[in-house]
Tab-separated table of C-alpha atoms in Angstrom:
chain	number	residue	atom	x	y	z
A	1	UNK	CA	45.536	264.075	204.258
A	2	UNK	CA	45.939	266.224	201.151
A	3	UNK	CA	44.437	263.360	198.586
A	4	UNK	CA	46.179	263.402	195.104
A	5	UNK	CA	44.939	260.816	192.533
A	6	UNK	CA	46.605	259.608	189.403
A	7	UNK	CA	46.229	256.832	186.727
A	8	UNK	CA	49.462	254.791	186.972
A	9	UNK	CA	50.452	251.628	184.782
A	10	UNK	CA	52.507	249.211	187.490
A	11	UNK	CA	54.150	246.754	185.890
A	12	UNK	CA	53.961	243.151	186.554
A	13	UNK	CA	56.456	242.591	189.674
A	14	UNK	CA	57.309	239.707	191.187
A	15	UNK	CA	57.431	239.855	194.932
A	16	UNK	CA	58.171	238.210	198.079
A	17	UNK	CA	55.776	238.191	200.585
A	18	UNK	CA	54.368	237.559	204.502
A	19	UNK	CA	50.991	236.540	205.111
A	20	UNK	CA	49.088	237.656	207.878
A	21	UNK	CA	45.067	236.591	208.876
A	22	UNK	CA	43.501	238.640	211.369
A	23	UNK	CA	42.699	241.557	212.915
A	24	UNK	CA	45.142	244.508	211.898
A	25	UNK	CA	43.482	247.867	212.174
A	26	UNK	CA	45.560	250.310	214.524
A	27	UNK	CA	47.934	247.634	214.941
A	28	UNK	CA	51.568	249.447	215.083
A	29	UNK	CA	53.274	246.717	216.801
A	30	UNK	CA	51.984	244.104	214.231
A	31	UNK	CA	53.178	245.842	211.275
A	32	UNK	CA	56.093	246.694	212.962
A	33	UNK	CA	56.881	243.039	213.639
A	34	UNK	CA	56.088	241.933	210.003
A	35	UNK	CA	58.228	244.701	208.393
A	36	UNK	CA	60.942	243.229	211.031
A	37	UNK	CA	60.490	239.644	209.933
A	38	UNK	CA	60.591	240.880	205.932
A	39	UNK	CA	63.421	242.710	206.613
A	40	UNK	CA	65.422	240.304	208.448
A	41	UNK	CA	64.861	238.078	205.549
A	42	UNK	CA	65.142	240.599	202.461
A	43	UNK	CA	69.160	241.995	204.232
A	44	UNK	CA	71.210	238.838	203.946
A	45	UNK	CA	69.580	238.314	200.565
A	46	UNK	CA	70.532	241.767	199.289
A	47	UNK	CA	67.113	242.946	198.474
A	48	UNK	CA	66.141	246.427	197.834
A	49	UNK	CA	63.649	247.622	200.528
A	50	UNK	CA	63.005	251.077	199.196
A	51	UNK	CA	59.513	250.089	197.896
A	52	UNK	CA	57.188	247.415	199.882
A	53	UNK	CA	53.525	247.007	199.761
A	54	UNK	CA	50.815	245.663	202.082
A	55	UNK	CA	47.787	243.963	200.149
A	56	UNK	CA	44.704	243.756	201.776
A	57	UNK	CA	43.034	240.397	200.317
A	58	UNK	CA	39.266	241.078	201.997
A	59	UNK	CA	36.696	243.829	202.567
A	60	UNK	CA	36.832	244.257	206.130
A	61	UNK	CA	33.278	245.376	205.716
A	62	UNK	CA	32.347	242.022	204.860
A	63	UNK	CA	34.650	239.718	206.450
A	64	UNK	CA	35.306	238.914	209.803
A	65	UNK	CA	38.173	240.112	211.598
A	66	UNK	CA	39.721	236.924	212.387
A	67	UNK	CA	39.945	235.928	208.689
A	68	UNK	CA	41.044	238.955	207.270
A	69	UNK	CA	43.912	238.579	205.059
A	70	UNK	CA	47.060	240.485	204.250
A	71	UNK	CA	50.252	240.210	202.726
A	72	UNK	CA	53.322	242.102	203.184
A	73	UNK	CA	55.482	242.212	200.259
A	74	UNK	CA	58.818	243.367	198.715
A	75	UNK	CA	60.202	243.240	195.170
A	76	UNK	CA	62.543	240.773	194.310
A	77	UNK	CA	64.346	239.803	191.228
A	78	UNK	CA	64.129	236.777	189.282
A	79	UNK	CA	67.351	234.833	190.690
A	80	UNK	CA	66.104	235.161	194.561
A	81	UNK	CA	64.697	231.774	195.364
A	82	UNK	CA	61.561	232.345	198.046
A	83	UNK	CA	61.394	229.702	200.886
A	84	UNK	CA	60.075	228.985	204.446
A	85	UNK	CA	57.750	231.603	205.636
A	86	UNK	CA	58.518	233.673	202.646
A	87	UNK	CA	56.204	233.296	199.533
A	88	UNK	CA	56.015	234.810	196.693
A	89	UNK	CA	53.237	236.084	193.794
A	90	UNK	CA	53.077	238.764	190.777
A	91	UNK	CA	51.585	241.798	191.595
A	92	UNK	CA	50.564	244.779	188.791
A	93	UNK	CA	50.397	244.370	185.146
A	94	UNK	CA	47.610	246.659	184.795
A	95	UNK	CA	46.533	250.572	185.363
A	96	UNK	CA	45.890	251.300	188.708
A	97	UNK	CA	43.958	254.747	190.749
A	98	UNK	CA	47.175	255.595	192.915
A	99	UNK	CA	46.174	258.074	195.706
A	100	UNK	CA	48.935	259.845	197.423
A	101	UNK	CA	48.565	260.917	200.995
A	102	UNK	CA	50.112	262.392	204.186
A	103	UNK	CA	48.399	260.852	206.808
A	104	UNK	CA	48.351	260.336	210.642
A	105	UNK	CA	48.669	256.875	212.113
A	106	UNK	CA	44.918	256.726	212.750
A	107	UNK	CA	43.983	258.064	209.021
A	108	UNK	CA	44.187	255.161	207.086
A	109	UNK	CA	40.622	254.117	207.259
A	110	UNK	CA	39.686	257.425	205.795
A	111	UNK	CA	42.328	257.351	202.830
A	112	UNK	CA	40.747	253.888	202.207
A	113	UNK	CA	37.594	255.264	202.015
A	114	UNK	CA	38.141	258.499	200.202
A	115	UNK	CA	40.070	256.110	197.280
A	116	UNK	CA	36.783	253.922	197.077
A	117	UNK	CA	34.459	256.793	196.638
A	118	UNK	CA	36.631	258.335	194.154
A	119	UNK	CA	36.677	255.185	192.224
A	120	UNK	CA	32.812	254.568	192.618
A	121	UNK	CA	32.562	258.221	190.807
A	122	UNK	CA	35.102	258.053	188.151
A	123	UNK	CA	34.071	255.541	185.608
A	124	UNK	CA	36.568	253.040	185.414
A	125	UNK	CA	36.078	249.453	186.100
A	126	UNK	CA	37.890	247.619	188.703
A	127	UNK	CA	40.341	244.771	187.811
A	128	UNK	CA	39.951	241.659	189.532
A	129	UNK	CA	42.669	241.981	191.508
A	130	UNK	CA	42.728	243.239	195.497
A	131	UNK	CA	44.225	246.798	196.370
A	132	UNK	CA	47.043	247.366	197.973
A	133	UNK	CA	49.576	250.153	199.644
A	134	UNK	CA	52.769	251.458	198.010
A	135	UNK	CA	55.596	252.343	200.358
A	136	UNK	CA	58.438	254.165	199.132
A	137	UNK	CA	61.344	255.352	201.043
A	138	UNK	CA	62.368	259.353	199.661
């Protein structure tokens, strides 16, 4: 996995998102379908998709699989209207522990475990915000 962790300020960012409720671990077809729907919405609006986020709202260790909530997000400008199945929220606005990983498809759970263990030992206090994954095209 080659983990690297830094503390990084992530500015408040307005995002459009698709919400999914249900099991998601290891379901690559689900993620492909959600991203296809997101990109079908962004393309005609000229939204830059070089950065996307996946926000996890629940802890799978304590939440029933059928009730797990996840949001697939993309940053949007203030002049972009959101409607239909797309919603909007603001993320960021504080310092985050940012882990960088090179992962195989079956290693995402291990990366989250690594980050949780790192954070527990770090001395930092958690914010009242869900964790998320940030994807960048390079």
